[in-house]
mmCIF file with all atom_site columns, C-alpha atoms in Angstrom:
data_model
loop_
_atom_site.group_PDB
_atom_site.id
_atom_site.type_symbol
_atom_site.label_atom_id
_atom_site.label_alt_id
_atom_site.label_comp_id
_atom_site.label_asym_id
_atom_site.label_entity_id
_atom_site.label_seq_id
_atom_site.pdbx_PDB_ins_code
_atom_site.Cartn_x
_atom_site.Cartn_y
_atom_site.Cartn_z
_atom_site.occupancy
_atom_site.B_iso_or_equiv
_atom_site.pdbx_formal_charge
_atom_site.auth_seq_id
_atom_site.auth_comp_id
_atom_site.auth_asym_id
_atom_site.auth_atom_id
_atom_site.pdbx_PDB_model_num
ATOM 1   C CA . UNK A 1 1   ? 40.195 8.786   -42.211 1.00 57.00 ? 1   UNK A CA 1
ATOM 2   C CA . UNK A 1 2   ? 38.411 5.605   -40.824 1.00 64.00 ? 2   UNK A CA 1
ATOM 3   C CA . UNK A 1 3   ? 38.400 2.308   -42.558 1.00 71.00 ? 3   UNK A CA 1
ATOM 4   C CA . UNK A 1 4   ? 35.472 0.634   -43.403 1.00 74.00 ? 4   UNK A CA 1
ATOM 5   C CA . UNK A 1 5   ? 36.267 -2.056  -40.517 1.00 78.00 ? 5   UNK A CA 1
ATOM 6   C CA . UNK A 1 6   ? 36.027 0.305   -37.670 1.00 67.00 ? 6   UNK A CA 1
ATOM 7   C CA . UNK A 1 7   ? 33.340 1.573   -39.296 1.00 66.00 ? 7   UNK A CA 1
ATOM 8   C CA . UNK A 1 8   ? 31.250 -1.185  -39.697 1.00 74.00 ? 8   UNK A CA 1
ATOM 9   C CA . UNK A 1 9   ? 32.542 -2.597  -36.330 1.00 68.00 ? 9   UNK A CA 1
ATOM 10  C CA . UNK A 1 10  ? 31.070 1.267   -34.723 1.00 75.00 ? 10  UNK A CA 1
ATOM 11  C CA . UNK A 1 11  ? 28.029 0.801   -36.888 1.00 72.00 ? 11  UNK A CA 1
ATOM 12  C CA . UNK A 1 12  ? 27.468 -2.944  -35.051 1.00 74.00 ? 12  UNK A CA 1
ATOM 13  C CA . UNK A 1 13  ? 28.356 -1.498  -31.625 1.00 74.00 ? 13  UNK A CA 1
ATOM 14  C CA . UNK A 1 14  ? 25.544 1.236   -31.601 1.00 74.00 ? 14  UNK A CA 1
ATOM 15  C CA . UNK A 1 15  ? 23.528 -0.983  -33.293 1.00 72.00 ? 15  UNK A CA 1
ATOM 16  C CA . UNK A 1 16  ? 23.979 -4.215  -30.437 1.00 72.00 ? 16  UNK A CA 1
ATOM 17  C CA . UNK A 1 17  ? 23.395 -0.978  -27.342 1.00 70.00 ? 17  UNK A CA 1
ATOM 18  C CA . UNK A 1 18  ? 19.855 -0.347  -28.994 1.00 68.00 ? 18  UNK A CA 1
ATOM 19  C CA . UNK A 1 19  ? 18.989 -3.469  -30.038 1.00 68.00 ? 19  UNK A CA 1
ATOM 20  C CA . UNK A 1 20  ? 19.672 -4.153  -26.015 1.00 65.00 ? 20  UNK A CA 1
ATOM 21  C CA . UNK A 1 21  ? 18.020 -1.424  -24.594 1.00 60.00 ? 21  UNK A CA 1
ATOM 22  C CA . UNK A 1 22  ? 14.815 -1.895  -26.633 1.00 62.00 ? 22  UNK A CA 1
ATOM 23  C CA . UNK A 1 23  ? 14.606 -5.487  -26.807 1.00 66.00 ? 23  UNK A CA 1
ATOM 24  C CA . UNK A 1 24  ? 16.179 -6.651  -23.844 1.00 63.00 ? 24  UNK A CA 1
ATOM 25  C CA . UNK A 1 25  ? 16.329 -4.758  -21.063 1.00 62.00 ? 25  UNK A CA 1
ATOM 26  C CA . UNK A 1 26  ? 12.795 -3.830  -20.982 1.00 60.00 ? 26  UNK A CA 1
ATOM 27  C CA . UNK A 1 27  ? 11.758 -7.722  -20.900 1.00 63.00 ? 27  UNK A CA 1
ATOM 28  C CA . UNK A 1 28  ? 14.360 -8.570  -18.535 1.00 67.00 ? 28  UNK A CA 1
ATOM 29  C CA . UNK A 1 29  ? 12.364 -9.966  -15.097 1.00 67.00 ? 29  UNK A CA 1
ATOM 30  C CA . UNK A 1 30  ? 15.116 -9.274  -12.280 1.00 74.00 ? 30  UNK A CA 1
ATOM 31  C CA . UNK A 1 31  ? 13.869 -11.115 -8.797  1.00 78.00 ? 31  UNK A CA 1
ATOM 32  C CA . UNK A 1 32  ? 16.577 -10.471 -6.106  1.00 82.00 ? 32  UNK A CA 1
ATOM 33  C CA . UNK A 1 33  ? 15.925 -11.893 -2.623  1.00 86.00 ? 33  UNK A CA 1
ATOM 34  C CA . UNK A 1 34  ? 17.760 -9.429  0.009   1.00 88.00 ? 34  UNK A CA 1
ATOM 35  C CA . UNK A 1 35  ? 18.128 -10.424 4.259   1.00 89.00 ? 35  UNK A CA 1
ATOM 36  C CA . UNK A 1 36  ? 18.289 -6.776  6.012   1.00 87.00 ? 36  UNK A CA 1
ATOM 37  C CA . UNK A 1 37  ? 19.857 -6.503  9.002   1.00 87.00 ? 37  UNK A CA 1
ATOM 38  C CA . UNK A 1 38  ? 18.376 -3.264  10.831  1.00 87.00 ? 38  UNK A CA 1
ATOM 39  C CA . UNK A 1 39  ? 20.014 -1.605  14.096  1.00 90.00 ? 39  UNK A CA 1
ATOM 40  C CA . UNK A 1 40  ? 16.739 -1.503  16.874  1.00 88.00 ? 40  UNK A CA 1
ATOM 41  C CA . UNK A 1 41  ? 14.380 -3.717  14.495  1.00 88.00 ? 41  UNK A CA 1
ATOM 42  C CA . UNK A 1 42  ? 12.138 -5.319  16.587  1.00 92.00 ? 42  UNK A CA 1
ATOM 43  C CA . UNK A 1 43  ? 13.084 -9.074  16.374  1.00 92.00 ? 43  UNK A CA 1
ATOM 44  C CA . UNK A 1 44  ? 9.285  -9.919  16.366  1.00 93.00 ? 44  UNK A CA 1
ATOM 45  C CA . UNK A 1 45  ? 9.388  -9.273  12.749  1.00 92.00 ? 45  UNK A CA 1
ATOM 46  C CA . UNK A 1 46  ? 12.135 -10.832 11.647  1.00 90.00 ? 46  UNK A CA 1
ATOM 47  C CA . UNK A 1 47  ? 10.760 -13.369 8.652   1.00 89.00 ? 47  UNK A CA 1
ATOM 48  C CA . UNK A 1 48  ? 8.368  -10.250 7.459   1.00 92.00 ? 48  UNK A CA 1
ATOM 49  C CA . UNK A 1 49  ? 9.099  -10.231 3.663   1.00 90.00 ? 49  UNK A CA 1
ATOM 50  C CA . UNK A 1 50  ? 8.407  -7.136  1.491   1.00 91.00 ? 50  UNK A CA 1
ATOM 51  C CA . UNK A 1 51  ? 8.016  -7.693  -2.218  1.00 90.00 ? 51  UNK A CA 1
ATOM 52  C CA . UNK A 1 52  ? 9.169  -4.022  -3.792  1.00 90.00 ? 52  UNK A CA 1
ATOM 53  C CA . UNK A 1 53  ? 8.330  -3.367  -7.176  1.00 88.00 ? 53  UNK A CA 1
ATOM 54  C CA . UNK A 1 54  ? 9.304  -0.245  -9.111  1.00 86.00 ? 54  UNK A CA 1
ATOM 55  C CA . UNK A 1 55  ? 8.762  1.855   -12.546 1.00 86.00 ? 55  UNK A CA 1
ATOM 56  C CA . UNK A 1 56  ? 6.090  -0.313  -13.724 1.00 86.00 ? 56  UNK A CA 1
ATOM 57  C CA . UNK A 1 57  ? 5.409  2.075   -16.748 1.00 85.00 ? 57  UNK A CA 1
ATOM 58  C CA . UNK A 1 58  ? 2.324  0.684   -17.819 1.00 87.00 ? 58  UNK A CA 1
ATOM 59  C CA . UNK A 1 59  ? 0.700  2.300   -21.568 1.00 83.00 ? 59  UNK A CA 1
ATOM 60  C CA . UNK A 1 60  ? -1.910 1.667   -23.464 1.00 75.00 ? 60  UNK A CA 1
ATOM 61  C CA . UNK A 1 61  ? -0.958 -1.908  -24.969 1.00 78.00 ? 61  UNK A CA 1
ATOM 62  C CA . UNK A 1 62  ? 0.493  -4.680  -23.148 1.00 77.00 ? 62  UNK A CA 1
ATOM 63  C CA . UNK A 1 63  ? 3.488  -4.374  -21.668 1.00 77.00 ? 63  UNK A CA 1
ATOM 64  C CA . UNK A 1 64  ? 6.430  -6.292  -20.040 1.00 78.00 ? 64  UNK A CA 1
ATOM 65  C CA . UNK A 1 65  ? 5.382  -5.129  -16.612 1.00 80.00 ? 65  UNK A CA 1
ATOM 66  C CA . UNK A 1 66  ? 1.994  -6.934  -16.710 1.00 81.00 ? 66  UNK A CA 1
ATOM 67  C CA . UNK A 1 67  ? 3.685  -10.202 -16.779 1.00 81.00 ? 67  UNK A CA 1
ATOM 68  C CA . UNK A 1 68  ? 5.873  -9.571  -14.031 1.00 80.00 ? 68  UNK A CA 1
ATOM 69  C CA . UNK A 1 69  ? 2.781  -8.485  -11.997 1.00 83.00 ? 69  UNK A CA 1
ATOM 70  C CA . UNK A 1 70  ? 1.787  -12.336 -13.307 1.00 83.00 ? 70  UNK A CA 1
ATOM 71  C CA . UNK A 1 71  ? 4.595  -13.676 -11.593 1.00 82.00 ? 71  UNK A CA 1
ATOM 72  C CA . UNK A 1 72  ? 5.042  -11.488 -8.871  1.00 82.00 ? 72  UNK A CA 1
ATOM 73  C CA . UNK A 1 73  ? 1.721  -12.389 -7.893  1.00 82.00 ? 73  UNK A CA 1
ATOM 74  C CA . UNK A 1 74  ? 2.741  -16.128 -7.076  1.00 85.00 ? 74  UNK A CA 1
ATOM 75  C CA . UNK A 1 75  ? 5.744  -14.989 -4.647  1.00 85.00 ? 75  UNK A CA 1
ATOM 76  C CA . UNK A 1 76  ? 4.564  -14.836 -0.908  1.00 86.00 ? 76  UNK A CA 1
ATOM 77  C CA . UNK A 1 77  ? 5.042  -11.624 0.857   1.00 88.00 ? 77  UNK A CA 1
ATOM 78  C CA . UNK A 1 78  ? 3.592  -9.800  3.702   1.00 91.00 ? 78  UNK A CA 1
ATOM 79  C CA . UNK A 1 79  ? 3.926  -6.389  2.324   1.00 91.00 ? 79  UNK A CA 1
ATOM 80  C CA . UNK A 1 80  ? 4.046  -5.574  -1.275  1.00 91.00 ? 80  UNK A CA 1
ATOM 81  C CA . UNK A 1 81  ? 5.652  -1.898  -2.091  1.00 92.00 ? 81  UNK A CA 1
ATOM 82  C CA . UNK A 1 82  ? 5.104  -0.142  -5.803  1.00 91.00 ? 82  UNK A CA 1
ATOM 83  C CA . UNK A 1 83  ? 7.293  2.986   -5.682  1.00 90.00 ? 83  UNK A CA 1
ATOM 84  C CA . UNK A 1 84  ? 6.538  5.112   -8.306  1.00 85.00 ? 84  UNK A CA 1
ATOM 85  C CA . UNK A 1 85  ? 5.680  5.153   -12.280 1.00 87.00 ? 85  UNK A CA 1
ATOM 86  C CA . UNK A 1 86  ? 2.891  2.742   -11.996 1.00 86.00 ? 86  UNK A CA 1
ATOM 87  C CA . UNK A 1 87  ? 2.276  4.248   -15.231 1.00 86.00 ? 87  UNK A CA 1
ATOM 88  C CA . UNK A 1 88  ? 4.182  5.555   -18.465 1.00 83.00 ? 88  UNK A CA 1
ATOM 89  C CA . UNK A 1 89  ? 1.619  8.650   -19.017 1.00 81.00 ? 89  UNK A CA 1
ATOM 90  C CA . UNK A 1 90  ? -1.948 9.393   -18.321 1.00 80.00 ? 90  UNK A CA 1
ATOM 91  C CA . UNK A 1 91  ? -3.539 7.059   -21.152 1.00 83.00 ? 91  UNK A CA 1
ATOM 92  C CA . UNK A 1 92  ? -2.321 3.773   -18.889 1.00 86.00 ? 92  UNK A CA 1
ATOM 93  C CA . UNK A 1 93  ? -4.077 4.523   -16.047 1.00 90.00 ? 93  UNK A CA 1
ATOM 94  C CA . UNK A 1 94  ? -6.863 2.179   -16.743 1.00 91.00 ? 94  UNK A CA 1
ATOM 95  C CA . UNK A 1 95  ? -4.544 -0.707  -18.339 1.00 89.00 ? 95  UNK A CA 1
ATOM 96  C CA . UNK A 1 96  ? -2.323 -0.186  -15.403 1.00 90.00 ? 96  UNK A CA 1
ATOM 97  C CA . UNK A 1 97  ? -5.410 -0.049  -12.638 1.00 90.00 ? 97  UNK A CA 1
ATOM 98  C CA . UNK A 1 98  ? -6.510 -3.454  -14.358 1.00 88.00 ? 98  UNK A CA 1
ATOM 99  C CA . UNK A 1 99  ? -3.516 -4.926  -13.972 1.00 87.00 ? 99  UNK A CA 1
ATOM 100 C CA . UNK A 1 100 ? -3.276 -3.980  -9.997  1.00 88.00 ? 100 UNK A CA 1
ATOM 101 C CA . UNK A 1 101 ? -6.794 -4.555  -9.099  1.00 86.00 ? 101 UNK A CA 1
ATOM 102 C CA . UNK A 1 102 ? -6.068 -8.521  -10.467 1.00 81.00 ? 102 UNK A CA 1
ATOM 103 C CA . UNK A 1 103 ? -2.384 -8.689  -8.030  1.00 79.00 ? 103 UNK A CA 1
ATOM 104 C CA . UNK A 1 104 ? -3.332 -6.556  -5.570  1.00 83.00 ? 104 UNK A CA 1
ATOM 105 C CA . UNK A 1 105 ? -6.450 -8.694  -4.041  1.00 77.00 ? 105 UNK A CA 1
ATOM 106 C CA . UNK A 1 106 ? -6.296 -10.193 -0.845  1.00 73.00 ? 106 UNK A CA 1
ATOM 107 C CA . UNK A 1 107 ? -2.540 -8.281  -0.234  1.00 80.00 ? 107 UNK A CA 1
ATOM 108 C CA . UNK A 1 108 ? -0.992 -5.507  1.803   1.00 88.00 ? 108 UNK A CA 1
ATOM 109 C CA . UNK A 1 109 ? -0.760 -3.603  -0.974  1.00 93.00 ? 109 UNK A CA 1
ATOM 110 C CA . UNK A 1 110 ? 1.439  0.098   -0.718  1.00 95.00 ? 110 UNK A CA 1
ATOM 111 C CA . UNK A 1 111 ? 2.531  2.480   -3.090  1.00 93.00 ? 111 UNK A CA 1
ATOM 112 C CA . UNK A 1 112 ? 4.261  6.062   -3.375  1.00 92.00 ? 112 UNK A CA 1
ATOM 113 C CA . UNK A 1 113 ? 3.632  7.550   -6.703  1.00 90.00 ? 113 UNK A CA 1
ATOM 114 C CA . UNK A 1 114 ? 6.655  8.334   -9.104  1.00 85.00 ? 114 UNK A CA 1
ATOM 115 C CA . UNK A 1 115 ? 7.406  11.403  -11.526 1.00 80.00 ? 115 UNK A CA 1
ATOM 116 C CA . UNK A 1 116 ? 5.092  9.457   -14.532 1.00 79.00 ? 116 UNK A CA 1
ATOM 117 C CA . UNK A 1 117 ? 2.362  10.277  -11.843 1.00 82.00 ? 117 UNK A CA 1
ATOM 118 C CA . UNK A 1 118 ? 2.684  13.822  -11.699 1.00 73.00 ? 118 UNK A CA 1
ATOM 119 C CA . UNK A 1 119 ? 3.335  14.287  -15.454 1.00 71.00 ? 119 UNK A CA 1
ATOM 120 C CA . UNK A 1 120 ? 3.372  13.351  -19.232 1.00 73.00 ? 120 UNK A CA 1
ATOM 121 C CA . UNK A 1 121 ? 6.896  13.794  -20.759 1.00 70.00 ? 121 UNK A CA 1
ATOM 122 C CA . UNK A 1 122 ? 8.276  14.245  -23.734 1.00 68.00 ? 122 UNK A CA 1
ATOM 123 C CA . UNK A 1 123 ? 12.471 13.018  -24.596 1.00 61.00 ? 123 UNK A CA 1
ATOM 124 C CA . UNK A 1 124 ? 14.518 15.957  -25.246 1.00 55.00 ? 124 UNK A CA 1
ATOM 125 C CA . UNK A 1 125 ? 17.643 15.674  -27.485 1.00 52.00 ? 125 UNK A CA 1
ATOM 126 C CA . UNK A 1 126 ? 21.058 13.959  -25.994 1.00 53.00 ? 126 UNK A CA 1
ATOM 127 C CA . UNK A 1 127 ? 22.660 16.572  -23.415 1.00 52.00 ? 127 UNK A CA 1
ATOM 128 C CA . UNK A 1 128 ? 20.411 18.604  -22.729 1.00 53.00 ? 128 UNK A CA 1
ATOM 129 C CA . UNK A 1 129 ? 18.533 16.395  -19.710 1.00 56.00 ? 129 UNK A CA 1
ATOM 130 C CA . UNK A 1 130 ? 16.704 13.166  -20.775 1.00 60.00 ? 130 UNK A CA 1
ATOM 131 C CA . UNK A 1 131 ? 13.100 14.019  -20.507 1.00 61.00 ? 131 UNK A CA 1
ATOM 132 C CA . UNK A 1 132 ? 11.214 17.411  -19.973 1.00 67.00 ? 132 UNK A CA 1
ATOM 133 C CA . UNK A 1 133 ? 7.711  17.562  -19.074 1.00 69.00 ? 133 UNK A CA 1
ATOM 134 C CA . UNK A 1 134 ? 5.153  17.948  -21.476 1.00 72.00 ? 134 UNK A CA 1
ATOM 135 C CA . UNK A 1 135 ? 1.950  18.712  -19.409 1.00 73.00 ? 135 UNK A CA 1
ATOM 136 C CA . UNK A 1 136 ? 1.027  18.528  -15.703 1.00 75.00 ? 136 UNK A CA 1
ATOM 137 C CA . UNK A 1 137 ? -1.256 15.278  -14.847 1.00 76.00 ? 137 UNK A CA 1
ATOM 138 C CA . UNK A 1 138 ? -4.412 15.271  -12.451 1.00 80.00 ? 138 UNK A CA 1
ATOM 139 C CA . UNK A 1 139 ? -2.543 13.740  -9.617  1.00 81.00 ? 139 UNK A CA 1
ATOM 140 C CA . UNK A 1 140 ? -5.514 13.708  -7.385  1.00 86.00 ? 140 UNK A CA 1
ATOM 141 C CA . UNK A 1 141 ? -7.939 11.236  -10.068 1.00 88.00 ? 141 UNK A CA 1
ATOM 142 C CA . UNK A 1 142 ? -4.665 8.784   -10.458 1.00 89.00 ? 142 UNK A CA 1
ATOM 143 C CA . UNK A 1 143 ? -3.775 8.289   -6.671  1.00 90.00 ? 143 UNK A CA 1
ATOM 144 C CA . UNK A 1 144 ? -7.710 7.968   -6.198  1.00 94.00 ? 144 UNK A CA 1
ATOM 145 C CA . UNK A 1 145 ? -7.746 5.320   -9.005  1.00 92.00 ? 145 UNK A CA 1
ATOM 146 C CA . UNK A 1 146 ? -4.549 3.705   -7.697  1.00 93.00 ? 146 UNK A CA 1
ATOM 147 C CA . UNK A 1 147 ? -6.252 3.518   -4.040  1.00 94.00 ? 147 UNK A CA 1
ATOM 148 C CA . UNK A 1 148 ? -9.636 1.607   -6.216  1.00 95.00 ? 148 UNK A CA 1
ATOM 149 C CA . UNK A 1 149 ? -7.465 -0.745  -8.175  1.00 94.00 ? 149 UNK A CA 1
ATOM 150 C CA . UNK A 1 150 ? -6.373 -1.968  -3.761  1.00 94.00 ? 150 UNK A CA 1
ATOM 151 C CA . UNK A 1 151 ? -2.977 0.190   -3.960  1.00 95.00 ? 151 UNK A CA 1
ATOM 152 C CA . UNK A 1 152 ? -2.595 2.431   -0.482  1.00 96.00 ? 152 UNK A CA 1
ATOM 153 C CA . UNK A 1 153 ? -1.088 5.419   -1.564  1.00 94.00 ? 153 UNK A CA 1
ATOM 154 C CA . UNK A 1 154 ? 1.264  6.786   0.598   1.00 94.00 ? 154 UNK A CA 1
ATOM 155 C CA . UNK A 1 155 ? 1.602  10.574  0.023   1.00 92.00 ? 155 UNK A CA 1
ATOM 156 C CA . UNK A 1 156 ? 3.149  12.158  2.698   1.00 92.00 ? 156 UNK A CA 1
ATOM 157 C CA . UNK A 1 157 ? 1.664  10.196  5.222   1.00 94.00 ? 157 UNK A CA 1
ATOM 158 C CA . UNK A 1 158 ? 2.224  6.763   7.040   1.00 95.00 ? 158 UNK A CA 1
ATOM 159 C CA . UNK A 1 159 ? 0.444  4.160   8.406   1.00 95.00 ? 159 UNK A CA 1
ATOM 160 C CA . UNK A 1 160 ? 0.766  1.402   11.022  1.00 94.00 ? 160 UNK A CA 1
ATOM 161 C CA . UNK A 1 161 ? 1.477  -1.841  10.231  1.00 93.00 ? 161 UNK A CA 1
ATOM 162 C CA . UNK A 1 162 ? 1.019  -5.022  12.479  1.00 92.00 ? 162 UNK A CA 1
ATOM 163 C CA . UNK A 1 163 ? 2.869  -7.858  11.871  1.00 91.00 ? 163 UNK A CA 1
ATOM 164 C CA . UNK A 1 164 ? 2.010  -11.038 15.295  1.00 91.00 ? 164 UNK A CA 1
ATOM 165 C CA . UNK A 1 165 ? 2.324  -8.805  17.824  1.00 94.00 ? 165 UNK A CA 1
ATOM 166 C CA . UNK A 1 166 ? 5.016  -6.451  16.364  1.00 94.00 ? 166 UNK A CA 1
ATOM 167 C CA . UNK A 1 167 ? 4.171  -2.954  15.032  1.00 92.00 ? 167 UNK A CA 1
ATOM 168 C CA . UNK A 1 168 ? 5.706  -0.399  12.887  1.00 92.00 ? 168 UNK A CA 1
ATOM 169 C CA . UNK A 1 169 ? 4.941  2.681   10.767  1.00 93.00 ? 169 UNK A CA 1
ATOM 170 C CA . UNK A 1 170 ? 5.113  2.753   7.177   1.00 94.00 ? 170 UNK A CA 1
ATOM 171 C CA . UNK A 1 171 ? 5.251  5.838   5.920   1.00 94.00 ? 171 UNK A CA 1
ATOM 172 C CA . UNK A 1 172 ? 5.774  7.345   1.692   1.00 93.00 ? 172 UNK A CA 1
ATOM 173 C CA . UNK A 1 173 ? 6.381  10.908  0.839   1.00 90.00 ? 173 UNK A CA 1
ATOM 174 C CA . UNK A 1 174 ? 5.619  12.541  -2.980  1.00 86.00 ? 174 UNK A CA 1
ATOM 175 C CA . UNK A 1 175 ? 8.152  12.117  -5.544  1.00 78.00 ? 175 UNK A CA 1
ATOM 176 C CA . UNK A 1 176 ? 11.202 14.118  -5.064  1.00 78.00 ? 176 UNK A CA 1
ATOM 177 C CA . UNK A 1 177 ? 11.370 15.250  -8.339  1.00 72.00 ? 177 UNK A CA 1
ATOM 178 C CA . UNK A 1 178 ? 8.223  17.063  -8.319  1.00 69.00 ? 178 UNK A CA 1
ATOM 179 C CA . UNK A 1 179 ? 9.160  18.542  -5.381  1.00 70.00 ? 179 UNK A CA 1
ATOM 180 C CA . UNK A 1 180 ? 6.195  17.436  -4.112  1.00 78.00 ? 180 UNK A CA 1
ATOM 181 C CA . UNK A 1 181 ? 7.689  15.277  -0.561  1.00 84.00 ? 181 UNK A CA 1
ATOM 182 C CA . UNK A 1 182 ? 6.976  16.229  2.767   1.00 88.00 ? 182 UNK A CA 1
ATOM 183 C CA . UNK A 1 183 ? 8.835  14.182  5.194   1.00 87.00 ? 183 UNK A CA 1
ATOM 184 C CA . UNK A 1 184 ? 7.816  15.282  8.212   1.00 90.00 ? 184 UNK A CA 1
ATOM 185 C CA . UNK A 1 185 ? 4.410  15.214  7.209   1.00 90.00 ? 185 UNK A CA 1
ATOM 186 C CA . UNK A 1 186 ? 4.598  11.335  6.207   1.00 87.00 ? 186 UNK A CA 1
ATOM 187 C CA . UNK A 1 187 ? 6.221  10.777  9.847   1.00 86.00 ? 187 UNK A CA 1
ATOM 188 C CA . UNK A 1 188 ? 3.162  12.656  11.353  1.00 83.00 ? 188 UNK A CA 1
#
């Protein structure tokens, strides 16, 4: 039989995780400056930075993500890359196309799209996977939306980028998890 200590100290444990993962995790703005060193990189871009942001997850009311666009937007970068979940299901689309069309001016702006771009999910119950797809999303209106809020979607293809006199190719493929990717299609 357990005591009412461990009890209670169980009870605060599980209590303290969620408080965490609802309250502080989400809100927690992580900037983390990184020097690569690449084998056969041509050293006339070395000083190119690339701002990468990720799982944005953008709904219908305001969000953590929209004030780290806010302060993403006063870092300098020469590329900025979104990969994936610009969104958190199909009703944040125009929240989240707001919110990109103010950063994304006057930027090289790139993106791949995520698994929130490809579908609306539901959370299953504990051990049996964490989410499972509700219903299939119109891929085709959010990239185009993404490409009007100044995002260059990346699906599958690549593109050149110039940087002085240095060039290189940029290329996204489809989220994995949709088994949507087509690498050799992205290199050309």
């Amino acid at each position: 039989m357990v005591g009412p200590i461990v009890a209670l100290s169980i009870a605060a444990a599980v209590a303290g995780v969620l408080v965490y993962a609802v309250f502080v995790e989400p809100n927690w703005l992580r900037i983390r400056r990184r020097v690569l060193y690449l084998p056969k990189w041509d050293v006339r871009l070395d000083g190119l930075t690339i701002l990468h942001l990720s799982d944005l997850h953008i709904g219908t009311r305001a969000c953590p993500a929209e004030r780290f666009l806010r302060v993403a937007k006063k870092l300098k970068a020469d590329l900025v890359l979104f990969t994936g979940d610009f969104i958190a299901g199909p009703t944040g689309l125009e929240r989240a196309c707001v919110a990109l069309g103010q950063y994304s001016r006057h930027r090289n702006v790139y993106g791949v799209p995520g698994n929130h771009e490809h579908a609306e999910y539901q959370r299953r119950f504990p051990g049996k996977g964490q989410f499972k797809a509700k219903r299939a999303l119109d891929t085709g209106h959010i990239f185009q939306a993404l490409e009007d809020a100044g995002v260059t979607m990346l699906v599958n293809r690549g593109v050149t980028i110039e940087h002085g006199s240095a060039r290189f190719t940029l290329a996204g493929i489809a989220d994995m998890f949709n088994e949507a990717d087509d690498l050799d299609a992205a290199l050309g």
